Amino acid sequence: ISRRHYKKELNKMMSNANKEIMPFYFDERQLPFGWLKLFDISATLKLKEFSMNHLQLSNVKTVLQMKDSKLALSSLTANIYDGTLSGSGVITPASNESGGYDIAIQNTISKANLEKVFHELFNVNAISGQADLAIDIKALNAVSYQDIHKNLSGKIALKVSNGGFNGVDFSLFLSPENLAAFQNRNAIMTKFTSLNASFNFTNGVSSQSPIKFSSPSIAASGSGVIDFKNTKLDYELIVSSILPQNAQNIKSVSIPVQINGDLFSPKISIRNMTLNSQPMFELYKNKHKKSGKNNE
C-alpha cells in the first residue's frame, strides 16, 4: 500500500480542526472505517489525544487488535466529556456485504458533563448535571453515522446529580396561579439533585424508558417511548410537590404531565390535578367544578 493511499484513508477517520462537524444525530455521512483493512496489528496503545469525527478522547490506554478489517479494543480507559471512560468495543464488517459495519460497545463513563454529551450528540442544551453512564449497545449494518442510532439495540442507564432541565420548570404545574409563567420556556429551568433513567433499545426504539428525578421541592417519575428512527418522544410523568409543614395544611400536589411530539421540541401538557389537602385550593377547585371539570 502506498504512503499516499495510507494517508488518504487515515485522514477519512480523523477530524479536521478547521471543519465544523455536524451533530452526530444528524450526520448522514458514511462511517469512515475503510482504513481498517490497511492494518494487521496487535498492540498496547497509549495516546495523549485522539480525535475522530464525533469522538474526542484524551489519555487513552487500550489493548488494540486490527485484522481482516476488524477492530477490537479491550481494557480501554480514557477521558471523555470531562469524565472517565472504561470498557471495550468491537467494529467488524457487516456479514451481508452492504459495506456497513457491526458495532458493539460495552462501556461505563463516570462523572461526565451531561450538557457536553447532549450538545455533541444532538446539538441541544436540554439537560445538565454530572452523570454516570452504563452502556451495553450494538448497531448492526451501520453504513452512516445516522444508522448507529437508527439501528441501535441494547441498554443505556444513567445516574445524574445536581443538574437540571432547560426550558421548563415542572414546579410551576403545582401552583395554578403560576402556570402563566410556563409560557416563557426559554427563561426557566427545573433543577434536580438526582435523576435516574434507563433505556432498552431495539432497532432504534426504546419502548420502556423509566425516569425519575427529585429536588428538595419536587419529585417526578414516569416512563415513555424514545424513537430515534422517527425522532419522536412520548412520556407520561407524575410530578409531585414536596412541601414543608404549612398553615394551609397542603402536604403535596400531584399532576400528570404528558410530554410528546418531536424529540427536540416536544409539547408539554397537564391533566387533572390531585390534592391531598384542599383548603388552599378550595376556591380554585369549586370554580372548575361549576364548569364541569374534575380536578380530583
Protein backbone atom coordinates (compact mmCIF):
# COMPACT_ATOMS: atom_id res chain seq x y z
CA ILE A 1 0.00 0.00 0.00
CA SER A 2 1.44 3.36 -1.00
CA ARG A 3 2.10 6.04 1.59
CA ARG A 4 -0.26 8.40 -0.30
CA HIS A 5 -3.12 5.88 -0.15
CA TYR A 6 -2.45 5.21 3.53
CA LYS A 7 -2.59 8.92 4.35
CA LYS A 8 -5.78 9.44 2.33
CA GLU A 9 -7.61 6.58 4.06
CA LEU A 10 -6.46 7.56 7.53
CA ASN A 11 -7.50 11.18 7.01
CA LYS A 12 -11.08 9.99 6.42
CA MET A 13 -11.11 8.85 10.04
CA MET A 14 -9.51 11.84 11.69
CA SER A 15 -11.49 15.02 12.25
CA ASN A 16 -10.35 18.28 10.73
CA ALA A 17 -9.90 21.04 13.30
CA ASN A 18 -10.81 23.67 10.71
CA LYS A 19 -14.01 21.92 9.65
CA GLU A 20 -17.19 22.13 11.68
CA ILE A 21 -18.65 18.66 12.22
CA MET A 22 -22.41 18.18 12.11
CA PRO A 23 -24.02 16.94 15.32
CA PHE A 24 -23.85 13.16 15.45
CA TYR A 25 -27.63 12.62 15.31
CA PHE A 26 -27.99 14.50 12.02
CA ASP A 27 -24.82 13.32 10.28
CA GLU A 28 -25.67 11.37 7.11
CA ARG A 29 -22.07 10.76 6.02
CA GLN A 30 -20.72 7.25 5.64
CA LEU A 31 -18.76 5.78 8.52
CA PRO A 32 -15.02 6.30 7.93
CA PHE A 33 -13.79 2.78 8.70
CA GLY A 34 -12.41 1.79 5.29
CA TRP A 35 -8.91 2.31 6.70
CA LEU A 36 -9.30 -0.77 8.91
CA LYS A 37 -8.33 -3.00 6.01
CA LEU A 38 -4.91 -1.35 5.92
CA PHE A 39 -3.75 -2.80 9.23
CA ASP A 40 -2.78 -6.07 10.85
CA ILE A 41 -1.82 -5.02 14.38
CA SER A 42 -1.84 -6.35 17.92
CA ALA A 43 -0.54 -3.83 20.43
CA THR A 44 -0.93 -1.95 23.69
CA LEU A 45 -1.74 1.61 22.70
CA LYS A 46 -1.28 4.85 24.62
CA LEU A 47 -2.35 8.21 23.17
CA LYS A 48 -2.29 11.64 24.77
CA GLU A 49 -5.00 12.94 22.42
CA PHE A 50 -7.21 11.13 19.91
CA SER A 51 -9.72 12.96 17.70
CA MET A 52 -12.16 11.35 15.28
CA ASN A 53 -15.46 12.59 13.90
CA HIS A 54 -17.82 12.84 16.87
CA LEU A 55 -15.27 11.44 19.29
CA GLN A 56 -12.52 13.23 21.20
CA LEU A 57 -10.54 11.29 23.79
CA SER A 58 -7.50 12.06 25.91
CA ASN A 59 -5.14 9.93 27.99
CA VAL A 60 -6.16 6.83 26.04
CA LYS A 61 -4.89 3.39 27.07
CA THR A 62 -6.12 0.19 25.43
CA VAL A 63 -5.20 -3.22 24.08
CA LEU A 64 -5.79 -2.97 20.33
CA GLN A 65 -6.20 -5.63 17.67
CA MET A 66 -6.84 -4.96 13.97
CA LYS A 67 -7.05 -7.73 11.41
CA ASP A 68 -9.30 -8.57 8.44
CA SER A 69 -10.99 -5.13 8.70
CA LYS A 70 -11.94 -5.86 12.32
CA LEU A 71 -11.08 -3.52 15.20
CA ALA A 72 -11.21 -4.77 18.80
CA LEU A 73 -10.44 -2.59 21.81
CA SER A 74 -10.20 -4.11 25.29
CA SER A 75 -9.07 -2.78 28.67
CA LEU A 76 -9.93 0.68 27.34
CA THR A 77 -9.60 3.74 29.58
CA ALA A 78 -9.77 7.38 28.52
CA ASN A 79 -11.04 10.82 29.47
CA ILE A 80 -14.18 11.99 27.66
CA TYR A 81 -16.76 14.76 28.30
CA ASP A 82 -14.83 15.77 31.45
CA GLY A 83 -15.33 12.23 32.79
CA THR A 84 -13.59 8.87 32.72
CA LEU A 85 -14.44 6.05 30.28
CA SER A 86 -13.63 2.37 30.70
CA GLY A 87 -14.70 -0.71 28.76
CA SER A 88 -14.36 -2.31 25.35
CA GLY A 89 -15.57 -2.07 21.77
CA VAL A 90 -15.61 -4.06 18.53
CA ILE A 91 -16.15 -2.95 14.93
CA THR A 92 -16.49 -5.61 12.22
CA PRO A 93 -17.66 -5.53 8.59
CA ALA A 94 -21.35 -6.46 8.28
CA SER A 95 -21.93 -10.01 7.11
CA ASN A 96 -24.35 -9.01 4.33
CA GLU A 97 -21.67 -7.27 2.23
CA SER A 98 -23.58 -3.98 2.26
CA GLY A 99 -20.48 -2.00 3.05
CA GLY A 100 -21.74 -1.38 6.57
CA TYR A 101 -20.30 -2.30 9.94
CA ASP A 102 -21.47 -4.09 13.07
CA ILE A 103 -20.55 -2.03 16.14
CA ALA A 104 -20.68 -3.29 19.73
CA ILE A 105 -19.78 -1.20 22.79
CA GLN A 106 -19.64 -2.06 26.50
CA ASN A 107 -18.56 1.00 28.46
CA THR A 108 -19.04 2.92 31.64
CA ILE A 109 -18.48 6.66 31.84
CA SER A 110 -18.07 8.23 35.27
CA LYS A 111 -18.65 11.87 36.20
CA ALA A 112 -19.33 13.07 32.67
CA ASN A 113 -20.57 16.57 31.89
CA LEU A 114 -24.05 15.69 30.60
CA GLU A 115 -24.54 19.05 28.91
CA LYS A 116 -21.46 18.38 26.75
CA VAL A 117 -22.75 14.88 25.92
CA PHE A 118 -26.13 16.18 24.72
CA HIS A 119 -24.56 19.03 22.77
CA GLU A 120 -22.18 16.68 20.96
CA LEU A 121 -24.81 14.06 20.14
CA PHE A 122 -27.89 16.19 19.49
CA ASN A 123 -26.75 19.84 19.37
CA VAL A 124 -29.10 20.73 22.24
CA ASN A 125 -28.53 22.03 25.76
CA ALA A 126 -31.61 20.35 27.20
CA ILE A 127 -30.13 18.82 30.32
CA SER A 128 -27.14 19.38 32.58
CA GLY A 129 -25.51 17.62 35.52
CA GLN A 130 -22.75 15.21 36.42
CA ALA A 131 -23.59 11.76 35.06
CA ASP A 132 -22.55 8.15 35.42
CA LEU A 133 -23.49 6.10 32.35
CA ALA A 134 -23.58 2.34 31.80
CA ILE A 135 -23.64 1.44 28.10
CA ASP A 136 -24.11 -2.01 26.56
CA ILE A 137 -25.20 -1.48 22.97
CA LYS A 138 -24.77 -2.62 19.41
CA ALA A 139 -25.67 -1.31 15.97
CA LEU A 140 -25.76 -3.81 13.13
CA ASN A 141 -25.16 -3.00 9.48
CA ALA A 142 -24.43 0.67 10.09
CA VAL A 143 -23.37 2.41 6.88
CA SER A 144 -23.71 6.05 8.02
CA TYR A 145 -23.45 7.85 11.35
CA GLN A 146 -27.26 8.09 11.43
CA ASP A 147 -27.51 4.30 11.16
CA ILE A 148 -25.82 3.95 14.54
CA HIS A 149 -28.80 5.39 16.42
CA LYS A 150 -31.43 4.15 13.95
CA ASN A 151 -30.16 0.56 14.29
CA LEU A 152 -29.35 0.86 17.99
CA SER A 153 -30.13 -2.09 20.26
CA GLY A 154 -29.14 -2.62 23.89
CA LYS A 155 -29.25 -0.85 27.24
CA ILE A 156 -28.19 2.57 28.45
CA ALA A 157 -28.58 3.60 32.10
CA LEU A 158 -27.65 6.90 33.68
CA LYS A 159 -27.48 8.43 37.12
CA VAL A 160 -27.22 12.21 37.27
CA SER A 161 -26.58 14.52 40.21
CA ASN A 162 -27.01 18.28 40.64
CA GLY A 163 -28.46 19.03 37.24
CA GLY A 164 -31.47 20.46 35.50
CA PHE A 165 -33.82 20.56 32.50
CA ASN A 166 -33.62 23.77 30.47
CA GLY A 167 -36.77 25.43 29.17
CA VAL A 168 -39.31 24.02 31.64
CA ASP A 169 -39.96 24.34 35.36
CA PHE A 170 -42.15 21.43 36.45
CA SER A 171 -42.76 23.05 39.83
CA LEU A 172 -44.92 25.67 38.08
CA PHE A 173 -47.50 22.97 37.37
CA LEU A 174 -48.00 22.54 41.10
CA SER A 175 -49.33 26.06 41.61
CA PRO A 176 -52.15 27.06 39.20
CA GLU A 177 -51.58 30.77 39.58
CA ASN A 178 -48.04 30.33 38.26
CA LEU A 179 -48.93 28.42 35.11
CA ALA A 180 -48.79 31.59 33.02
CA ALA A 181 -45.06 31.75 33.66
CA PHE A 182 -44.70 28.49 31.77
CA GLN A 183 -45.18 30.39 28.52
CA ASN A 184 -41.65 31.77 28.79
CA ARG A 185 -40.00 28.37 28.35
CA ASN A 186 -36.54 29.66 27.45
CA ALA A 187 -36.09 31.53 30.72
CA ILE A 188 -36.89 28.75 33.17
CA MET A 189 -35.37 25.55 34.40
CA THR A 190 -36.17 22.51 36.55
CA LYS A 191 -33.29 21.85 38.89
CA PHE A 192 -32.85 18.42 40.43
CA THR A 193 -30.48 16.87 42.94
CA SER A 194 -30.71 13.37 41.48
CA LEU A 195 -32.03 11.69 38.33
CA ASN A 196 -32.15 8.02 37.32
CA ALA A 197 -33.15 6.78 33.88
CA SER A 198 -32.75 3.67 31.77
CA PHE A 199 -33.38 2.87 28.12
CA ASN A 200 -33.72 -0.51 26.41
CA PHE A 201 -33.43 -0.03 22.66
CA THR A 202 -34.48 -2.38 19.88
CA ASN A 203 -33.69 -1.15 16.37
CA GLY A 204 -33.63 2.49 17.42
CA VAL A 205 -36.70 2.47 19.67
CA SER A 206 -36.83 2.30 23.47
CA SER A 207 -40.45 1.47 24.25
CA GLN A 208 -39.98 1.26 28.02
CA SER A 209 -37.82 4.08 29.32
CA PRO A 210 -38.38 4.76 33.03
CA ILE A 211 -37.17 8.00 34.57
CA LYS A 212 -37.36 9.61 37.99
CA PHE A 213 -35.86 12.76 39.44
CA SER A 214 -36.17 14.80 42.60
CA SER A 215 -35.17 18.04 44.26
CA PRO A 216 -35.89 19.49 47.72
CA SER A 217 -39.26 20.78 46.40
CA ILE A 218 -40.50 18.27 43.78
CA ALA A 219 -40.30 14.64 42.77
CA ALA A 220 -41.28 13.08 39.45
CA SER A 221 -41.42 9.62 37.96
CA GLY A 222 -42.78 8.02 34.82
CA SER A 223 -41.89 6.21 31.63
CA GLY A 224 -42.26 6.54 27.91
CA VAL A 225 -41.01 5.90 24.40
CA ILE A 226 -37.95 7.33 22.68
CA ASP A 227 -37.98 6.71 18.93
CA PHE A 228 -34.72 7.56 17.16
CA LYS A 229 -35.99 6.25 13.83
CA ASN A 230 -38.80 8.80 13.65
CA THR A 231 -37.34 11.44 16.02
CA LYS A 232 -40.31 11.11 18.38
CA LEU A 233 -40.83 11.27 22.14
CA ASP A 234 -43.84 10.16 24.22
CA TYR A 235 -43.57 10.32 28.02
CA GLU A 236 -46.02 10.42 30.93
CA LEU A 237 -44.82 11.71 34.30
CA ILE A 238 -46.38 12.22 37.70
CA VAL A 239 -44.93 15.42 39.16
CA SER A 240 -45.47 15.91 42.90
CA SER A 241 -44.55 18.67 45.29
CA ILE A 242 -42.56 18.01 48.43
CA LEU A 243 -43.93 20.64 50.80
CA PRO A 244 -42.82 21.52 54.33
CA GLN A 245 -45.43 21.92 57.05
CA ASN A 246 -47.61 24.92 56.22
CA ALA A 247 -50.59 26.83 57.61
CA GLN A 248 -52.85 25.68 54.76
CA ASN A 249 -52.13 22.02 55.58
CA ILE A 250 -51.17 21.29 52.00
CA LYS A 251 -48.89 18.27 52.14
CA SER A 252 -48.45 17.63 48.45
CA VAL A 253 -49.85 18.27 45.00
CA SER A 254 -49.56 15.74 42.16
CA ILE A 255 -50.15 16.38 38.47
CA PRO A 256 -49.86 14.02 35.48
CA VAL A 257 -47.69 15.63 32.82
CA GLN A 258 -47.56 14.41 29.22
CA ILE A 259 -44.54 15.12 27.02
CA ASN A 260 -44.83 14.07 23.38
CA GLY A 261 -44.07 15.03 19.81
CA ASP A 262 -40.79 15.87 18.13
CA LEU A 263 -37.76 14.64 20.07
CA PHE A 264 -36.19 18.11 20.15
CA SER A 265 -39.31 20.28 20.56
CA PRO A 266 -41.98 18.18 22.32
CA LYS A 267 -45.30 19.51 23.56
CA ILE A 268 -45.86 19.52 27.32
CA SER A 269 -49.37 19.36 28.75
CA ILE A 270 -51.01 18.62 32.11
CA ARG A 271 -54.10 16.69 33.08
CA ASN A 272 -56.19 16.57 36.26
CA MET A 273 -54.58 17.77 39.47
CA THR A 274 -54.66 15.71 42.66
CA LEU A 275 -54.52 17.41 46.07
CA ASN A 276 -54.17 15.58 49.34
CA SER A 277 -55.45 18.61 51.33
CA GLN A 278 -57.89 21.13 49.90
CA PRO A 279 -58.10 24.42 51.85
CA MET A 280 -55.52 26.34 49.84
CA PHE A 281 -57.15 25.38 46.56
CA GLU A 282 -60.80 25.23 47.57
CA LEU A 283 -61.79 28.30 45.59
CA TYR A 284 -59.88 27.08 42.55
CA LYS A 285 -61.49 23.64 42.74
CA ASN A 286 -65.02 24.94 43.22
CA LYS A 287 -64.65 27.24 40.27
CA HIS A 288 -63.75 24.35 37.99
CA LYS A 289 -66.39 22.03 39.45
CA LYS A 290 -69.03 24.54 38.38
CA SER A 291 -67.64 24.40 34.87
CA GLY A 292 -67.92 20.60 34.87
CA LYS A 293 -64.21 19.88 35.24
CA ASN A 294 -62.97 17.20 37.58
CA ASN A 295 -59.87 18.28 39.48
CA GLU A 296 -59.58 15.26 41.72
